[in-house]
mmCIF file of N, CA and C in Angstrom:
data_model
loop_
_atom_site.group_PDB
_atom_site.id
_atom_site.type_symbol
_atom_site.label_atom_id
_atom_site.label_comp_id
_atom_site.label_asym_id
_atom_site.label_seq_id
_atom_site.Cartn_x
_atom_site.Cartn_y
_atom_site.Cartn_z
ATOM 1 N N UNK A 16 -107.421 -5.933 -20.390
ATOM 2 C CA UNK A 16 -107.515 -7.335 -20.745
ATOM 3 C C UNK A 16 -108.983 -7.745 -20.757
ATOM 4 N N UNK A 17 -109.366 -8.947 -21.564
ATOM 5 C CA UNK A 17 -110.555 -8.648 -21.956
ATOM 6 C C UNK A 17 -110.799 -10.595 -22.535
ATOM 7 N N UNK A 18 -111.109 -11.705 -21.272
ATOM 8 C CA UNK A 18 -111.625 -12.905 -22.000
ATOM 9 C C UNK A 18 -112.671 -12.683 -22.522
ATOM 10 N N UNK A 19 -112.610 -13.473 -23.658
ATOM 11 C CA UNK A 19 -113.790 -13.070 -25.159
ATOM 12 C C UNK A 19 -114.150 -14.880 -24.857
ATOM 13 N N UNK A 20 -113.691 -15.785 -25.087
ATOM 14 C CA UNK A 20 -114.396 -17.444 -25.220
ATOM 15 C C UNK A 20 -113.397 -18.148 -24.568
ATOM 16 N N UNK A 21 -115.000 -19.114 -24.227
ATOM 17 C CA UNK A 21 -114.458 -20.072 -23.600
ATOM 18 C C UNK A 21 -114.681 -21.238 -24.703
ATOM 19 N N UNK A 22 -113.612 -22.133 -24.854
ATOM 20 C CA UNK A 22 -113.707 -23.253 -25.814
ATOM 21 C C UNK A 22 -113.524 -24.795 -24.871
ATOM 22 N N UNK A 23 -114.656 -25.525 -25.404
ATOM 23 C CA UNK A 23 -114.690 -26.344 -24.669
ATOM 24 C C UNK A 23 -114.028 -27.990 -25.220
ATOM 25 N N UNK A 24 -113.406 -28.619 -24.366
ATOM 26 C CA UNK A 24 -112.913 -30.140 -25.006
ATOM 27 C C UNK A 24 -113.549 -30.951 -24.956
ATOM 28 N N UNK A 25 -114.340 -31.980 -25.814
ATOM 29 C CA UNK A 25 -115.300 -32.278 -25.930
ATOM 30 C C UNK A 25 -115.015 -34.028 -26.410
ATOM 31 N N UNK A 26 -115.227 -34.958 -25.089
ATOM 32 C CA UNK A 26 -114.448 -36.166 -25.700
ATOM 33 C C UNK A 26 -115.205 -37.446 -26.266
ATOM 34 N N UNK A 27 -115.302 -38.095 -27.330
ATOM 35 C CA UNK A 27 -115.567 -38.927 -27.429
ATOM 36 C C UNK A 27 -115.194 -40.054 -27.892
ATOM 37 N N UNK A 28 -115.752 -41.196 -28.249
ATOM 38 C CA UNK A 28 -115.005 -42.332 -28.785
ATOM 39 C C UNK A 28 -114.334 -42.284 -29.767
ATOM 40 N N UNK A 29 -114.901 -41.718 -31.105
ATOM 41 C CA UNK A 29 -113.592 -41.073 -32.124
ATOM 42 C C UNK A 29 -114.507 -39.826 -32.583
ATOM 43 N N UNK A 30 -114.023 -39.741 -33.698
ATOM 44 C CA UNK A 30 -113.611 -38.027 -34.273
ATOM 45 C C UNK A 30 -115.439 -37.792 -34.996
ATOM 46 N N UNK A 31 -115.223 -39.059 -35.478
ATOM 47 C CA UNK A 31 -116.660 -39.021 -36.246
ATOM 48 C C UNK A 31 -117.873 -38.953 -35.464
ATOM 49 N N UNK A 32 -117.956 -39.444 -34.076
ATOM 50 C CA UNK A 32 -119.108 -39.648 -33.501
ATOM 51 C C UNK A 32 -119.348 -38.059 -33.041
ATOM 52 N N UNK A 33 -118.227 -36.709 -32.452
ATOM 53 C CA UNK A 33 -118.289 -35.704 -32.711
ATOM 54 C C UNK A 33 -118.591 -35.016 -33.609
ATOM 55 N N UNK A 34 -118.062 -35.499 -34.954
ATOM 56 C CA UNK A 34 -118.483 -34.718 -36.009
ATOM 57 C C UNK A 34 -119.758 -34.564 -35.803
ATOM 58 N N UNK A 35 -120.839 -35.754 -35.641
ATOM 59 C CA UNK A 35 -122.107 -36.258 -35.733
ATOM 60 C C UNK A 35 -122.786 -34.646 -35.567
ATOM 61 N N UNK A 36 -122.826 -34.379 -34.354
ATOM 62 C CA UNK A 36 -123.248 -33.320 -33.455
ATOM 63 C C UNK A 36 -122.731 -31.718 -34.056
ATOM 64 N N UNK A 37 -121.858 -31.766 -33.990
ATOM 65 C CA UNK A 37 -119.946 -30.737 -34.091
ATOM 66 C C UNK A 37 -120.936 -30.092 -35.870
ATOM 67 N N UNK A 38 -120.579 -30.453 -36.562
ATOM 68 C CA UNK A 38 -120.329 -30.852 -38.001
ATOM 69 C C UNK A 38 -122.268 -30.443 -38.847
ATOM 70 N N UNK A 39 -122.333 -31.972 -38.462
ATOM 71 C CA UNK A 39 -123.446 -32.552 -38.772
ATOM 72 C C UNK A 39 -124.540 -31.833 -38.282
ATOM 73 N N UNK A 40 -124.751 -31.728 -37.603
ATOM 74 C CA UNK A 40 -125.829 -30.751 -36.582
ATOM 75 C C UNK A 40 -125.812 -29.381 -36.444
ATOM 76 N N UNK A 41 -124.643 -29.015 -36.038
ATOM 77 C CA UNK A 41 -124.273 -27.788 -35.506
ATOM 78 C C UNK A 41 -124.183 -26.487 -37.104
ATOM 79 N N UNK A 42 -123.631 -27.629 -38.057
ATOM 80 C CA UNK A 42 -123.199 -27.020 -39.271
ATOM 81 C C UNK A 42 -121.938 -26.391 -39.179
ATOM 82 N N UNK A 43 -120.883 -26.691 -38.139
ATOM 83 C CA UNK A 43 -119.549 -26.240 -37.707
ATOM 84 C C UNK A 43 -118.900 -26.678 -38.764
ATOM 85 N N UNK A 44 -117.510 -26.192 -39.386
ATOM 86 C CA UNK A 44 -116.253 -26.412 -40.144
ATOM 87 C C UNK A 44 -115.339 -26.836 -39.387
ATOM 88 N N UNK A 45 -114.783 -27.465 -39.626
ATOM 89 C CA UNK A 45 -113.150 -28.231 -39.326
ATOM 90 C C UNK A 45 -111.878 -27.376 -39.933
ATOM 91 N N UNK A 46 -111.613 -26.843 -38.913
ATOM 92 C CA UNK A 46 -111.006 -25.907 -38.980
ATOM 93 C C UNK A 46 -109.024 -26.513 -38.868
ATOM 94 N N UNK A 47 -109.190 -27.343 -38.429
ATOM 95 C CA UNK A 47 -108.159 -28.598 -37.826
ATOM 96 C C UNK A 47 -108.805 -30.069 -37.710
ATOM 97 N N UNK A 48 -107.805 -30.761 -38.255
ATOM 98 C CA UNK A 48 -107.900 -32.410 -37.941
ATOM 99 C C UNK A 48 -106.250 -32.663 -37.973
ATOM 100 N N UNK A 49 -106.373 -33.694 -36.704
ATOM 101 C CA UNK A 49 -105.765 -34.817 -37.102
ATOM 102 C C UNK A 49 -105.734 -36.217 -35.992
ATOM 103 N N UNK A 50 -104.953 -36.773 -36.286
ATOM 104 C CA UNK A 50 -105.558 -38.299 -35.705
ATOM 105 C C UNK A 50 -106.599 -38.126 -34.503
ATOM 106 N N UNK A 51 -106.552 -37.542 -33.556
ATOM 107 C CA UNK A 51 -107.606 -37.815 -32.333
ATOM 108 C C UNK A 51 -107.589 -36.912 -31.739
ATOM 109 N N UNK A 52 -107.552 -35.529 -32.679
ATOM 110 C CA UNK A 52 -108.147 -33.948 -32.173
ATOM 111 C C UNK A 52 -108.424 -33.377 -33.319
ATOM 112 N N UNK A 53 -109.893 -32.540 -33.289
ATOM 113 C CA UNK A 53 -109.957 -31.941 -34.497
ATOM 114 C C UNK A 53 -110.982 -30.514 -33.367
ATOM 115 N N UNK A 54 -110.453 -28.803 -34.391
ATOM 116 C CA UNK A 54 -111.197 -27.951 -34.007
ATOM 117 C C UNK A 54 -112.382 -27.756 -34.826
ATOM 118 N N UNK A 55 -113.144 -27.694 -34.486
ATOM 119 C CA UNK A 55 -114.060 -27.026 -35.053
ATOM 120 C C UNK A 55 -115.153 -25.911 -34.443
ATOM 121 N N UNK A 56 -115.643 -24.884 -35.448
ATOM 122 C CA UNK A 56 -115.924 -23.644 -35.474
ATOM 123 C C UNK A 56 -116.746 -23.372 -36.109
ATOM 124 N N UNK A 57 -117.773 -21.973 -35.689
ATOM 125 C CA UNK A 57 -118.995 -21.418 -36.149
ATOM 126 C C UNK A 57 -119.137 -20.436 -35.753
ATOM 127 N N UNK A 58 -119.066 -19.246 -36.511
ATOM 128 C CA UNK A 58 -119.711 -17.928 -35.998
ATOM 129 C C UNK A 58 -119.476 -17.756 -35.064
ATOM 130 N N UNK A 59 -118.578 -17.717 -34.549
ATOM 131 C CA UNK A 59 -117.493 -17.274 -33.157
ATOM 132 C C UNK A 59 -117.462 -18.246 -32.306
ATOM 133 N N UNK A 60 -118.440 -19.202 -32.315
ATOM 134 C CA UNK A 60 -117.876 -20.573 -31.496
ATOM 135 C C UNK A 60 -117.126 -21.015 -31.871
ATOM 136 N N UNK A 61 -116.301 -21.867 -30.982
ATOM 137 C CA UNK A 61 -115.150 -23.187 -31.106
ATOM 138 C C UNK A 61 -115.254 -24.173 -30.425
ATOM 139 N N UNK A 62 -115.225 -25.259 -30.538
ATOM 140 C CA UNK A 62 -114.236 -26.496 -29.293
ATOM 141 C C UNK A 62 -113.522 -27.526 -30.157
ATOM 142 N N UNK A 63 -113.223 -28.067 -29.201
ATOM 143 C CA UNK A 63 -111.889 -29.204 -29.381
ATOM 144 C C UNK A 63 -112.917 -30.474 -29.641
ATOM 145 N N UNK A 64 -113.080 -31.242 -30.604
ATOM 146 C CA UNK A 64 -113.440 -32.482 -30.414
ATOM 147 C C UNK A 64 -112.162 -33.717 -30.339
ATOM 148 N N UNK A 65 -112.318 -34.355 -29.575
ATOM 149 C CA UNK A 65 -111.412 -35.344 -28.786
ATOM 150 C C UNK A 65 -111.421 -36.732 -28.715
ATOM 151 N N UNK A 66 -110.807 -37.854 -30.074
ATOM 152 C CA UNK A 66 -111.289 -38.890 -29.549
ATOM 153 C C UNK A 66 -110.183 -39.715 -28.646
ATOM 154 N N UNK A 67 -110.992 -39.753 -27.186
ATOM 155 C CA UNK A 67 -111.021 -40.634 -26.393
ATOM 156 C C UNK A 67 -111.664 -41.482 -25.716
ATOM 157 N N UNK A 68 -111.502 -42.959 -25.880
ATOM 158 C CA UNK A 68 -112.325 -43.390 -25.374
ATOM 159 C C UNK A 68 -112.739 -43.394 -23.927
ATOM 160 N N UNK A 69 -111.380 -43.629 -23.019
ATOM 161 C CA UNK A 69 -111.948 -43.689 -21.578
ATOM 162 C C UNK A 69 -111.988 -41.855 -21.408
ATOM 163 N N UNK A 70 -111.767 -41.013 -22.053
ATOM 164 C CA UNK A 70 -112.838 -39.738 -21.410
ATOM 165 C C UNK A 70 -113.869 -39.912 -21.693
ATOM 166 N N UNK A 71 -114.343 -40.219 -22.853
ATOM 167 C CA UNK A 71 -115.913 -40.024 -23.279
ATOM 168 C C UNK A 71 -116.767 -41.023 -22.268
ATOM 169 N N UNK A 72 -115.984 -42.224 -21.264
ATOM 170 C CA UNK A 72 -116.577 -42.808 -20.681
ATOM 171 C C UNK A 72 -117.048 -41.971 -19.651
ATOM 172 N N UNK A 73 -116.158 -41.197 -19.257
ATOM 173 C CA UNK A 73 -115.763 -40.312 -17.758
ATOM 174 C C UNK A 73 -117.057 -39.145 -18.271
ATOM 175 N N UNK A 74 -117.165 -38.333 -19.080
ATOM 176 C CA UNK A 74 -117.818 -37.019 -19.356
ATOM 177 C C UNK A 74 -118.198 -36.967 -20.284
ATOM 178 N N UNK A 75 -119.352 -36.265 -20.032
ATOM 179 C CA UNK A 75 -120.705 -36.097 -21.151
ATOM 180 C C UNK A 75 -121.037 -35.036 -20.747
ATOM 181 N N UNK A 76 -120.546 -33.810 -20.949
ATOM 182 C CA UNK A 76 -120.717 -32.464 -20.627
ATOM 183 C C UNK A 76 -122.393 -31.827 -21.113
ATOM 184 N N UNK A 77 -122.986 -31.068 -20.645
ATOM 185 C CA UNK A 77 -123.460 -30.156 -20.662
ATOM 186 C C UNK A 77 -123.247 -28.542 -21.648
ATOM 187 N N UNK A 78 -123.046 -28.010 -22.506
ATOM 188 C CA UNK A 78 -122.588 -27.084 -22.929
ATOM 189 C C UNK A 78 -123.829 -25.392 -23.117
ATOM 190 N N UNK A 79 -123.322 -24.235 -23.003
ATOM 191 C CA UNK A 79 -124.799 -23.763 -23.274
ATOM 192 C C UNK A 79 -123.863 -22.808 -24.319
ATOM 193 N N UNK A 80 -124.854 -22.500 -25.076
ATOM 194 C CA UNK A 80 -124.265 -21.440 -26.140
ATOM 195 C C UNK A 80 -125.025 -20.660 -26.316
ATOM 196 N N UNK A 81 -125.048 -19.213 -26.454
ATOM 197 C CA UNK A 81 -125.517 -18.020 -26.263
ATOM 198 C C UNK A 81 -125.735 -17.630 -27.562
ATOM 199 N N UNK A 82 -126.885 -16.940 -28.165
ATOM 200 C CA UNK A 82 -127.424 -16.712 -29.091
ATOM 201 C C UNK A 82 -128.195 -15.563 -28.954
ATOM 202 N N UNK A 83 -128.377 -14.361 -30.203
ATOM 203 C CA UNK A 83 -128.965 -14.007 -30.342
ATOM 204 C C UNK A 83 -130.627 -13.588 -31.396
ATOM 205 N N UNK A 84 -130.329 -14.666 -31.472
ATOM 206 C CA UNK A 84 -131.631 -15.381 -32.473
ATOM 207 C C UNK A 84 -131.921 -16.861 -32.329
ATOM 208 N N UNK A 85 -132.462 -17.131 -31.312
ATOM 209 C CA UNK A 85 -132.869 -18.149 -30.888
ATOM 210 C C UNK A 85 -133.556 -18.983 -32.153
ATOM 211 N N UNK A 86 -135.154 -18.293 -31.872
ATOM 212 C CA UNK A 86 -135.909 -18.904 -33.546
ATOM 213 C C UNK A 86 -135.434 -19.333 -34.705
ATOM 214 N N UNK A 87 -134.329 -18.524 -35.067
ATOM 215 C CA UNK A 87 -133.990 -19.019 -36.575
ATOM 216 C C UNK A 87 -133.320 -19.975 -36.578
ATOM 217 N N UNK A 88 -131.915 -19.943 -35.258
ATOM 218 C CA UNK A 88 -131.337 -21.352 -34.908
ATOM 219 C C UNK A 88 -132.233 -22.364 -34.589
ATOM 220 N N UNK A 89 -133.072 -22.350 -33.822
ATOM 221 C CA UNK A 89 -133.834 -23.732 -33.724
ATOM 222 C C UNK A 89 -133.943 -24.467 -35.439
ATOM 223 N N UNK A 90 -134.607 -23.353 -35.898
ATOM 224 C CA UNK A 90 -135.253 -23.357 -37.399
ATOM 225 C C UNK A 90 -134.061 -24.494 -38.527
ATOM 226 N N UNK A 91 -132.985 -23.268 -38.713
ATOM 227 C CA UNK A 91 -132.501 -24.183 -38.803
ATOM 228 C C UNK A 91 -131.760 -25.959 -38.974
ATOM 229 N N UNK A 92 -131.633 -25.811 -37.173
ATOM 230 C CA UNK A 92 -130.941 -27.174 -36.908
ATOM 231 C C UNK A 92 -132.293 -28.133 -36.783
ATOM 232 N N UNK A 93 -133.421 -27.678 -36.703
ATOM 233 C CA UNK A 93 -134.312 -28.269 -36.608
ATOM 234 C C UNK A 93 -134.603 -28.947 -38.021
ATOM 235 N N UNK A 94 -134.419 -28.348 -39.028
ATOM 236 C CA UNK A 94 -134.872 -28.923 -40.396
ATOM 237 C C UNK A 94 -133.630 -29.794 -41.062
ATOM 238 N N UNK A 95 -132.042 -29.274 -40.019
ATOM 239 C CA UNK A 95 -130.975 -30.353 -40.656
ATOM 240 C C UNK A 95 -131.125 -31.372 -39.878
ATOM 241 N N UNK A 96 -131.373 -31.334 -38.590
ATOM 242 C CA UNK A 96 -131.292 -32.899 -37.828
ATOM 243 C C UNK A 96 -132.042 -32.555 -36.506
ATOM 244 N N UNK A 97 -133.741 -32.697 -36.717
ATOM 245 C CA UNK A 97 -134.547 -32.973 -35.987
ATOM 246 C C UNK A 97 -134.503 -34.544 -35.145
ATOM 247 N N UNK A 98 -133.529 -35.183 -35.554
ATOM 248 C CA UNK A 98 -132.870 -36.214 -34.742
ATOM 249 C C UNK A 98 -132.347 -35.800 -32.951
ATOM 250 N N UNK A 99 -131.695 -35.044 -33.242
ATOM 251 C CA UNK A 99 -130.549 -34.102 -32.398
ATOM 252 C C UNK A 99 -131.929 -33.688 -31.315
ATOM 253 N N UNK A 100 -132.365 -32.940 -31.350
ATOM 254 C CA UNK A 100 -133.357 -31.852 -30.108
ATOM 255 C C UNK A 100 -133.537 -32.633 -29.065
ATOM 256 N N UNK A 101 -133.562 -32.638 -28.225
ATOM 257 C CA UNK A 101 -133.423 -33.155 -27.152
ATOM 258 C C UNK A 101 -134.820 -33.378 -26.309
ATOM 259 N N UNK A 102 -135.163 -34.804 -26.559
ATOM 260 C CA UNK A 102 -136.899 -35.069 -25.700
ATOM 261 C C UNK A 102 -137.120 -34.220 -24.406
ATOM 262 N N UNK A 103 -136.235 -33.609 -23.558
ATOM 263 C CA UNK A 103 -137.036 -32.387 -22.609
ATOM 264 C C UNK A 103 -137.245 -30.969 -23.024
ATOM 265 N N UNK A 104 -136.733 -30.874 -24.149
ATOM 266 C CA UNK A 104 -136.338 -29.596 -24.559
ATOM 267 C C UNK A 104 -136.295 -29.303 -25.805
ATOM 268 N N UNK A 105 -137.281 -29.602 -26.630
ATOM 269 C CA UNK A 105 -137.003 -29.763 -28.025
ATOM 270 C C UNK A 105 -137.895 -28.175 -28.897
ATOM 271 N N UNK A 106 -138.692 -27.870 -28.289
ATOM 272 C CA UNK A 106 -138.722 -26.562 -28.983
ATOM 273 C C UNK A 106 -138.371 -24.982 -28.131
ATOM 274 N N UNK A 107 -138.172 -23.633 -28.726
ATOM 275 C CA UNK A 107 -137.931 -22.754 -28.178
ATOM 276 C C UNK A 107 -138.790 -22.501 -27.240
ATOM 277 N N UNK A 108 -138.336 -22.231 -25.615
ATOM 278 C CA UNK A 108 -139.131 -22.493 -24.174
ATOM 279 C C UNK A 108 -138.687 -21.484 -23.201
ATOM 280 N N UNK A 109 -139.541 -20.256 -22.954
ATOM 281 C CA UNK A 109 -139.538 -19.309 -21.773
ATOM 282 C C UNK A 109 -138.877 -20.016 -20.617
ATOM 283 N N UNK A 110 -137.333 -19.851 -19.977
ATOM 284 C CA UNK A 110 -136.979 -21.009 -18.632
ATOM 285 C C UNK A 110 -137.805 -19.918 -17.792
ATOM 286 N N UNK A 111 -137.740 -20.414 -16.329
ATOM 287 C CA UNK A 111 -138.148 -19.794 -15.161
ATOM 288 C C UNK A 111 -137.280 -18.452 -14.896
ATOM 289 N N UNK A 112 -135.971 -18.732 -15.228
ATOM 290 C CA UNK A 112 -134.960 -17.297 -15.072
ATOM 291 C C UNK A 112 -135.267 -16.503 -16.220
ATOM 292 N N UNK A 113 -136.233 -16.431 -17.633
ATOM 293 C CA UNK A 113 -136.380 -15.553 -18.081
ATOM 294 C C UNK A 113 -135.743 -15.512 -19.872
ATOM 295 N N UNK A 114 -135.131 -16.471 -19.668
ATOM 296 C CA UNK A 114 -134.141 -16.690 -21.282
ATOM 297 C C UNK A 114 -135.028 -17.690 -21.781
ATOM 298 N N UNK A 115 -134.923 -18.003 -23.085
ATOM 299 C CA UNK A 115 -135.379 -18.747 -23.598
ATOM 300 C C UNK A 115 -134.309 -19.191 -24.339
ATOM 301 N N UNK A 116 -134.555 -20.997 -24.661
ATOM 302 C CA UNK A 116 -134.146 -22.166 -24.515
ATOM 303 C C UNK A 116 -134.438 -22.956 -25.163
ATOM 304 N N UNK A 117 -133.408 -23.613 -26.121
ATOM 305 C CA UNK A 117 -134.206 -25.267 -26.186
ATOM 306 C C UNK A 117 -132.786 -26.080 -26.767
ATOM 307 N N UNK A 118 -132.750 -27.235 -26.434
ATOM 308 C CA UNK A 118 -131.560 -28.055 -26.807
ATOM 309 C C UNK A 118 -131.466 -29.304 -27.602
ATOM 310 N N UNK A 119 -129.837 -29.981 -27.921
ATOM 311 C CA UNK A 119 -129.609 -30.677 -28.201
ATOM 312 C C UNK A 119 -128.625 -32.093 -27.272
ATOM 313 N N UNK A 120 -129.633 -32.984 -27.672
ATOM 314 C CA UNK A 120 -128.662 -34.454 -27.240
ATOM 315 C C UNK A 120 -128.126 -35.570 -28.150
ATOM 316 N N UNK A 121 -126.703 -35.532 -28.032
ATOM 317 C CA UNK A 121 -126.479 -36.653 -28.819
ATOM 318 C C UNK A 121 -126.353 -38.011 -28.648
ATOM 319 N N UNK A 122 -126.312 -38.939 -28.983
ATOM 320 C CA UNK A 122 -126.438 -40.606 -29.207
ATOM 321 C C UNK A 122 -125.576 -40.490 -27.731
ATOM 322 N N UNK A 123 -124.589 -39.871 -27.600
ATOM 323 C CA UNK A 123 -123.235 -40.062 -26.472
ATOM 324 C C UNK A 123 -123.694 -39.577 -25.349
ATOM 325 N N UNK A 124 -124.628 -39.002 -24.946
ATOM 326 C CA UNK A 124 -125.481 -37.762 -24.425
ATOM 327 C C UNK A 124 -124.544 -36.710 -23.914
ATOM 328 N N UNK A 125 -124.094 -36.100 -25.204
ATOM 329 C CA UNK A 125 -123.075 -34.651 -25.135
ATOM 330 C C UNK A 125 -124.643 -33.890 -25.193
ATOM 331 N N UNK A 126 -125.070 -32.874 -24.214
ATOM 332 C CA UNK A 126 -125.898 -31.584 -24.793
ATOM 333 C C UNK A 126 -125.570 -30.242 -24.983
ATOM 334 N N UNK A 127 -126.620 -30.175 -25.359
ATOM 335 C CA UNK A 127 -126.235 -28.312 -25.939
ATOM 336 C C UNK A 127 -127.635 -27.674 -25.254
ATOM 337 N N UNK A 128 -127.207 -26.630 -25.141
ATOM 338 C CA UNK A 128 -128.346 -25.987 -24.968
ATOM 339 C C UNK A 128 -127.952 -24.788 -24.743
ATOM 340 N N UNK A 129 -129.584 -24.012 -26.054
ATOM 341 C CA UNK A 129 -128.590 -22.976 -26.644
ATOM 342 C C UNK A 129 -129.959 -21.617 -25.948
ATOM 343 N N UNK A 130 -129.414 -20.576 -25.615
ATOM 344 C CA UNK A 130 -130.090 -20.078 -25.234
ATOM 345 C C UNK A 130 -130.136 -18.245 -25.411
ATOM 346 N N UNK A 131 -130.779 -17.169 -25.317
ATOM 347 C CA UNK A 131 -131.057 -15.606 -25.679
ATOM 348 C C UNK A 131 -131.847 -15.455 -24.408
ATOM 349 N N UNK A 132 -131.162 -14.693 -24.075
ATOM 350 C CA UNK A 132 -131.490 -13.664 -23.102
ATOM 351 C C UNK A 132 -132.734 -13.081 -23.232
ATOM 352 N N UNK A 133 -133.788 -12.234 -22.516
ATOM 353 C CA UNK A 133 -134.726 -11.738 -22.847
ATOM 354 C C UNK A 133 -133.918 -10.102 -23.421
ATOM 355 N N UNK A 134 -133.644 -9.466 -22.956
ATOM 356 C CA UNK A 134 -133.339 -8.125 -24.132
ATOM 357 C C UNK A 134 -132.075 -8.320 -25.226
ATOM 358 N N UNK A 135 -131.967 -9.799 -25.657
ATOM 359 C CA UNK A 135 -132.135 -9.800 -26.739
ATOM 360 C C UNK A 135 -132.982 -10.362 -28.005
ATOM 361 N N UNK A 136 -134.179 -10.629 -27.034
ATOM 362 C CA UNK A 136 -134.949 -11.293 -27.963
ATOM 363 C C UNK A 136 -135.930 -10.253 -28.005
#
């Protein structure tokens, strides 16, 4: 037996303010919709976007996503929505444990932060 992903539920006020991030940012597909759950997916990621309002009051998760090409993703999401990067963390950054790093915050303050290992960079 063998867990491969973890998919995360991700709640906010409605469907669209996820997309924002999900969609819009991420460049994820909608893989599923309907009224106040939609999946969406990328290159082996997934999560649940969720609109609720009193969760999205409750949680504003943290998320990290693992990459092995850091640079080009920044590159990327950086040239679709340099909005998104997140004022502590906005370009690719050596952490103290050795990975390198850099993230996203949205309007809701859902973040991301996406990060490569050193032997795979």
């Amino acid at each position: 037996m063998v867990m491969r992903q973890l998919v995360p539920k991700v709640f906010y006020d409605t469907l669209e303010e996820g997309f924002d991030l999900w969609v819009s940012g991420l460049g994820c597909e909608i893989e599923y919709q309907e009224a106040a759950l939609a999946v969406v997916a990328r290159e082996g990621i997934r999560a649940y976007v969720v609109a609720s309002p009193e969760y999205a009051a409750k949680d504003r998760p943290e998320i990290a996503i693992e990459t092995d090409d850091i640079k080009a993703l920044h590159a990327e999401i950086s040239a679709r929505r340099p909005d998104l990067l997140h004022p502590n963390l906005p370009q690719v950054t050596r952490r103290p444990w050795g990975a390198l790093e850099f993230a996203l915050l949205d309007r809701t303050t859902v973040c991301i932060v996406f990060r490569q290992w050193p032997d795979e960079d």
